[in-house]
Amino acid sequence: MGFFEKLFQSQQISEEEQRRRMGGNASLRETADRQKPVREMSEEEKLHYWARGREISDIRERMKRMEELAEAGFDAAYVSLIDGYFDLAEETHTEIAFDKVEYWARKAAQAGLPAGHTHLGMLYASPKYGEVDLENAAAEYLLAIEDGDESAVRLLGDFWNHEIHIPDRSEEENAEYTAAFRQMLTETLEPEIERLRAENEEKTFVAFGLLYYYGIYFKQDLDKAKEYFIKLDEIGNSLGRRMLANPVLEDDEDYEE
């Protein structure tokens, strides 16, 4: 394990999913849901089956339904299963099934779901799972960011702004360690940043807007961030409109639609 990996404190993985108990007609809905095998359902029927499944209060029963959907290729169930493994570990006071979390996180990432990359990044960053790999963690977070996962922005920002403090080292030495850590992250992210720069498409606008806004990789520049958010808004991406509504991006000239 490398020097920084030994120093870096683990990120606690915590994802909360709102639950609603099934109402008085739950048994009727359940019967209707099970009229045909999941693999024979249309995408609309799978969506309904997944939404009803998220309302099931019993974690094991909920996960059973998600497994059926996941095996049938309904990708939203991949992330629901990941959440389920964390919920199950919390309820039973047992270790998280990290191998299964990784399996479904990779499936989610391969399906183009940003949450898959975010969960992979958290696994790479956690010594509870295995050997810490901060480079791969940072790379996965950036992949999630370009797809609009703002939780990954916070996690990558925690990396970027991390300051190393070793009690028996001088202030100057700790500053050198922090600078070296930042440089390692810069070199890790640089190829992906250059790829995004060359593509100069929607994912570039999302990633660069958020990175400039929060001062990650780039020096914080709200004017630059605003330029990318305007581009997003012009192509109908809701992140652009939402970020432009932030008071910190307001200036003397109102943004014209």
Coordinates of C-alpha atoms in Angstrom, one line a residue:
M1 CA 0.0 0.0 0.0
G2 CA 1.3 3.4 -1.0
F3 CA 2.3 6.3 1.4
F4 CA -0.9 8.3 0.8
E5 CA -3.2 5.3 1.0
K6 CA -1.8 4.6 4.5
L7 CA -2.4 8.2 5.5
F8 CA -5.8 8.7 4.0
Q9 CA -8.7 8.3 6.3
S10 CA -11.5 6.1 5.0
Q11 CA -14.7 7.6 3.5
Q12 CA -17.8 6.3 5.3
I13 CA -20.2 5.0 2.8
S14 CA -23.7 6.1 3.6
E15 CA -26.6 6.3 1.2
E16 CA -30.1 6.9 2.5
E17 CA -33.1 5.9 0.6
Q18 CA -36.6 7.1 1.6
R19 CA -39.0 4.3 2.3
R20 CA -42.8 4.3 2.3
R21 CA -44.7 1.4 3.8
M22 CA -47.1 -0.3 1.5
G23 CA -50.7 0.7 2.0
G24 CA -53.8 -1.3 2.7
N25 CA -54.1 -2.7 -0.8
A26 CA -50.5 -4.0 -0.8
S27 CA -51.6 -7.6 -1.1
L28 CA -53.7 -6.8 -4.2
R29 CA -50.9 -4.9 -5.8
E30 CA -48.5 -7.7 -5.1
T31 CA -50.8 -10.2 -6.7
A32 CA -51.1 -8.0 -9.8
D33 CA -47.4 -7.5 -9.9
R34 CA -46.7 -11.3 -10.0
Q35 CA -49.1 -12.1 -12.8
K36 CA -46.2 -12.8 -15.2
P37 CA -42.5 -13.5 -14.8
V38 CA -40.2 -10.5 -14.7
R39 CA -38.4 -11.4 -17.9
E40 CA -41.7 -11.3 -19.8
M41 CA -42.7 -7.9 -18.5
S42 CA -42.5 -4.8 -20.7
E43 CA -40.2 -2.0 -19.6
E44 CA -43.2 -0.1 -18.3
E45 CA -44.3 -3.1 -16.3
K46 CA -40.8 -3.5 -14.9
L47 CA -40.7 0.1 -13.9
H48 CA -44.0 -0.4 -12.0
Y49 CA -42.7 -3.5 -10.4
W50 CA -39.5 -1.8 -9.4
A51 CA -41.4 1.2 -7.9
R52 CA -43.7 -1.0 -5.9
G53 CA -40.7 -3.0 -4.7
R54 CA -39.0 0.1 -3.3
E55 CA -42.0 0.5 -1.0
I56 CA -41.6 -2.9 0.6
S57 CA -40.4 -2.4 4.2
D58 CA -38.9 -5.9 4.6
I59 CA -35.3 -5.5 3.3
R60 CA -34.9 -9.1 2.2
E61 CA -38.2 -9.1 0.4
R62 CA -37.3 -5.9 -1.3
M63 CA -33.9 -7.2 -2.4
K64 CA -35.5 -10.4 -3.7
R65 CA -37.6 -8.3 -6.1
M66 CA -34.7 -6.2 -7.1
E67 CA -32.6 -9.3 -7.8
E68 CA -35.4 -10.5 -10.2
L69 CA -35.4 -7.2 -12.0
A70 CA -31.6 -7.0 -12.1
E71 CA -31.3 -10.4 -13.6
A72 CA -33.8 -9.3 -16.2
G73 CA -31.6 -6.4 -17.1
F74 CA -33.6 -3.6 -15.5
D75 CA -30.6 -1.4 -14.6
A76 CA -32.2 0.8 -11.9
A77 CA -32.4 -2.3 -9.8
Y78 CA -28.6 -2.5 -9.7
V79 CA -28.4 0.7 -7.6
S80 CA -31.4 -0.4 -5.5
L81 CA -29.5 -3.7 -4.7
I82 CA -26.5 -1.7 -3.6
D83 CA -28.6 0.4 -1.3
G84 CA -30.2 -2.8 0.0
Y85 CA -26.9 -4.4 1.0
F86 CA -26.0 -1.3 3.1
D87 CA -29.5 -1.3 4.6
L88 CA -29.3 -5.0 5.4
A89 CA -25.9 -4.7 7.1
E90 CA -27.2 -1.8 9.2
E91 CA -30.3 -3.7 10.2
T92 CA -28.5 -7.0 11.1
H93 CA -25.4 -5.3 12.5
T94 CA -23.2 -7.4 10.1
E95 CA -20.4 -6.6 7.7
I96 CA -21.4 -5.1 4.3
A97 CA -21.3 -7.6 1.5
F98 CA -18.7 -5.5 -0.4
D99 CA -18.1 -8.2 -3.1
K100 CA -21.8 -8.0 -4.0
V101 CA -21.8 -4.2 -3.8
E102 CA -18.8 -4.1 -6.2
Y103 CA -20.5 -6.6 -8.6
W104 CA -23.7 -4.5 -8.9
A105 CA -21.8 -1.2 -8.9
R106 CA -19.8 -2.4 -11.9
K107 CA -23.0 -3.5 -13.6
A108 CA -24.5 -0.1 -12.9
A109 CA -21.4 1.7 -14.3
Q110 CA -21.4 -0.5 -17.4
A111 CA -25.1 0.4 -17.9
G112 CA -24.2 4.1 -17.8
L113 CA -25.5 4.9 -14.3
P114 CA -23.3 7.5 -12.6
A115 CA -24.2 6.0 -9.2
G116 CA -22.2 2.9 -10.2
H117 CA -19.1 4.9 -10.7
T118 CA -19.7 6.8 -7.4
H119 CA -20.0 3.5 -5.5
L120 CA -16.9 2.1 -7.1
G121 CA -15.0 5.2 -6.1
M122 CA -16.1 4.8 -2.5
L123 CA -15.1 1.1 -2.5
Y124 CA -11.6 2.0 -3.8
A125 CA -11.3 4.7 -1.1
S126 CA -12.3 2.4 1.8
P127 CA -9.8 0.2 3.6
K128 CA -12.8 -1.8 4.9
Y129 CA -13.1 -3.3 1.4
G130 CA -9.5 -4.0 0.6
E131 CA -6.3 -2.1 -0.4
V132 CA -7.0 1.6 -0.7
D133 CA -6.6 2.8 -4.3
L134 CA -7.0 6.6 -4.3
E135 CA -6.1 7.0 -8.0
N136 CA -8.9 4.7 -9.2
A137 CA -11.3 6.2 -6.6
A138 CA -10.6 9.7 -8.0
A139 CA -11.0 8.5 -11.6
E140 CA -14.3 6.8 -10.8
Y141 CA -15.6 10.0 -9.1
L142 CA -14.8 12.0 -12.2
L143 CA -16.6 9.6 -14.4
A144 CA -19.7 10.0 -12.1
I145 CA -19.4 13.8 -12.2
E146 CA -19.4 14.0 -16.0
D147 CA -22.7 12.1 -15.8
G148 CA -24.1 14.6 -13.3
D149 CA -23.8 12.8 -10.0
E150 CA -23.3 15.7 -7.5
S151 CA -22.6 13.4 -4.6
A152 CA -19.4 12.4 -6.5
V153 CA -18.5 16.1 -6.6
R154 CA -18.5 16.2 -2.8
L155 CA -16.4 13.0 -2.5
L156 CA -13.8 14.1 -5.1
G157 CA -13.8 17.5 -3.4
D158 CA -13.0 15.8 -0.1
F159 CA -10.0 14.3 -1.8
W160 CA -8.9 17.5 -3.5
N161 CA -9.1 19.6 -0.3
H162 CA -7.6 17.0 2.0
E163 CA -4.8 18.3 4.2
I164 CA -2.3 15.8 5.6
H165 CA -1.4 16.3 9.3
I166 CA 1.1 13.8 10.8
P167 CA 1.6 14.7 14.5
D168 CA 5.3 14.1 14.6
R169 CA 6.1 16.0 11.4
S170 CA 6.7 19.7 11.0
E171 CA 4.2 22.1 9.5
E172 CA 6.4 22.4 6.4
E173 CA 6.7 18.7 6.0
N174 CA 2.9 18.2 6.2
A175 CA 2.5 21.0 3.6
E176 CA 4.9 19.1 1.4
Y177 CA 2.9 15.9 1.8
T178 CA -0.3 17.7 1.1
A179 CA 1.1 19.3 -2.1
A180 CA 2.4 15.9 -3.2
F181 CA -1.0 14.3 -2.6
R182 CA -2.6 17.1 -4.7
Q183 CA -0.1 16.5 -7.5
M184 CA -0.9 12.8 -7.5
L185 CA -4.6 13.5 -7.9
T186 CA -3.8 16.1 -10.7
E187 CA -1.8 13.5 -12.6
T188 CA -4.5 10.9 -12.1
L189 CA -7.3 13.1 -13.4
E190 CA -5.4 14.8 -16.2
P191 CA -6.0 12.2 -19.0
E192 CA -9.7 12.2 -18.3
I193 CA -9.8 16.0 -18.2
E194 CA -8.0 16.2 -21.5
R195 CA -10.5 13.6 -23.0
L196 CA -13.4 15.8 -21.8
R197 CA -11.7 18.9 -23.2
A198 CA -11.3 17.3 -26.6
E199 CA -14.9 16.0 -26.7
N200 CA -16.3 19.5 -25.7
E201 CA -19.9 18.1 -25.5
E202 CA -22.5 17.9 -22.8
K203 CA -20.5 15.8 -20.4
T204 CA -17.7 18.3 -20.7
F205 CA -20.0 21.1 -19.8
V206 CA -21.3 19.2 -16.8
A207 CA -17.9 18.2 -15.5
F208 CA -16.1 21.5 -16.2
G209 CA -18.9 23.5 -14.8
L210 CA -19.0 21.7 -11.5
L211 CA -15.2 21.5 -11.3
Y212 CA -14.7 25.2 -11.8
Y213 CA -17.6 26.0 -9.5
Y214 CA -16.1 24.0 -6.6
G215 CA -12.5 24.6 -7.4
I216 CA -11.6 20.9 -8.0
Y217 CA -8.6 20.3 -10.4
F218 CA -9.1 23.9 -11.7
K219 CA -8.7 27.0 -9.7
Q220 CA -12.1 28.1 -8.6
D221 CA -13.6 30.4 -11.3
L222 CA -17.3 31.1 -11.0
D223 CA -17.3 33.0 -14.3
K224 CA -16.0 29.9 -16.1
A225 CA -18.4 27.7 -14.3
K226 CA -21.3 30.0 -15.4
E227 CA -20.2 29.8 -19.0
Y228 CA -20.6 26.0 -18.9
F229 CA -23.9 26.1 -17.0
I230 CA -25.2 28.5 -19.7
K231 CA -24.2 26.0 -22.4
L232 CA -26.0 23.2 -20.4
D233 CA -29.1 25.3 -20.1
E234 CA -29.1 26.1 -23.8
I235 CA -29.2 22.4 -24.7
G236 CA -31.9 21.7 -22.1
N237 CA -29.9 20.1 -19.3
S238 CA -31.6 20.9 -16.0
L239 CA -28.4 21.1 -14.1
G240 CA -27.5 24.2 -16.0
R241 CA -30.7 26.0 -15.1
R242 CA -30.5 24.9 -11.5
M243 CA -27.0 26.1 -11.1
L244 CA -27.7 29.4 -12.8
A245 CA -30.4 30.0 -10.2
N246 CA -27.7 30.0 -7.5
P247 CA -27.3 33.6 -6.2
V248 CA -23.5 33.3 -6.2
L249 CA -23.6 33.2 -10.0
E250 CA -25.7 36.3 -10.3
D251 CA -24.1 39.5 -11.8
D252 CA -25.2 42.9 -12.8
E253 CA -26.6 41.6 -16.1
D254 CA -29.5 39.2 -15.7
Y255 CA -29.1 35.9 -17.7
E256 CA -31.4 36.1 -20.7
E257 CA -33.3 32.9 -21.8

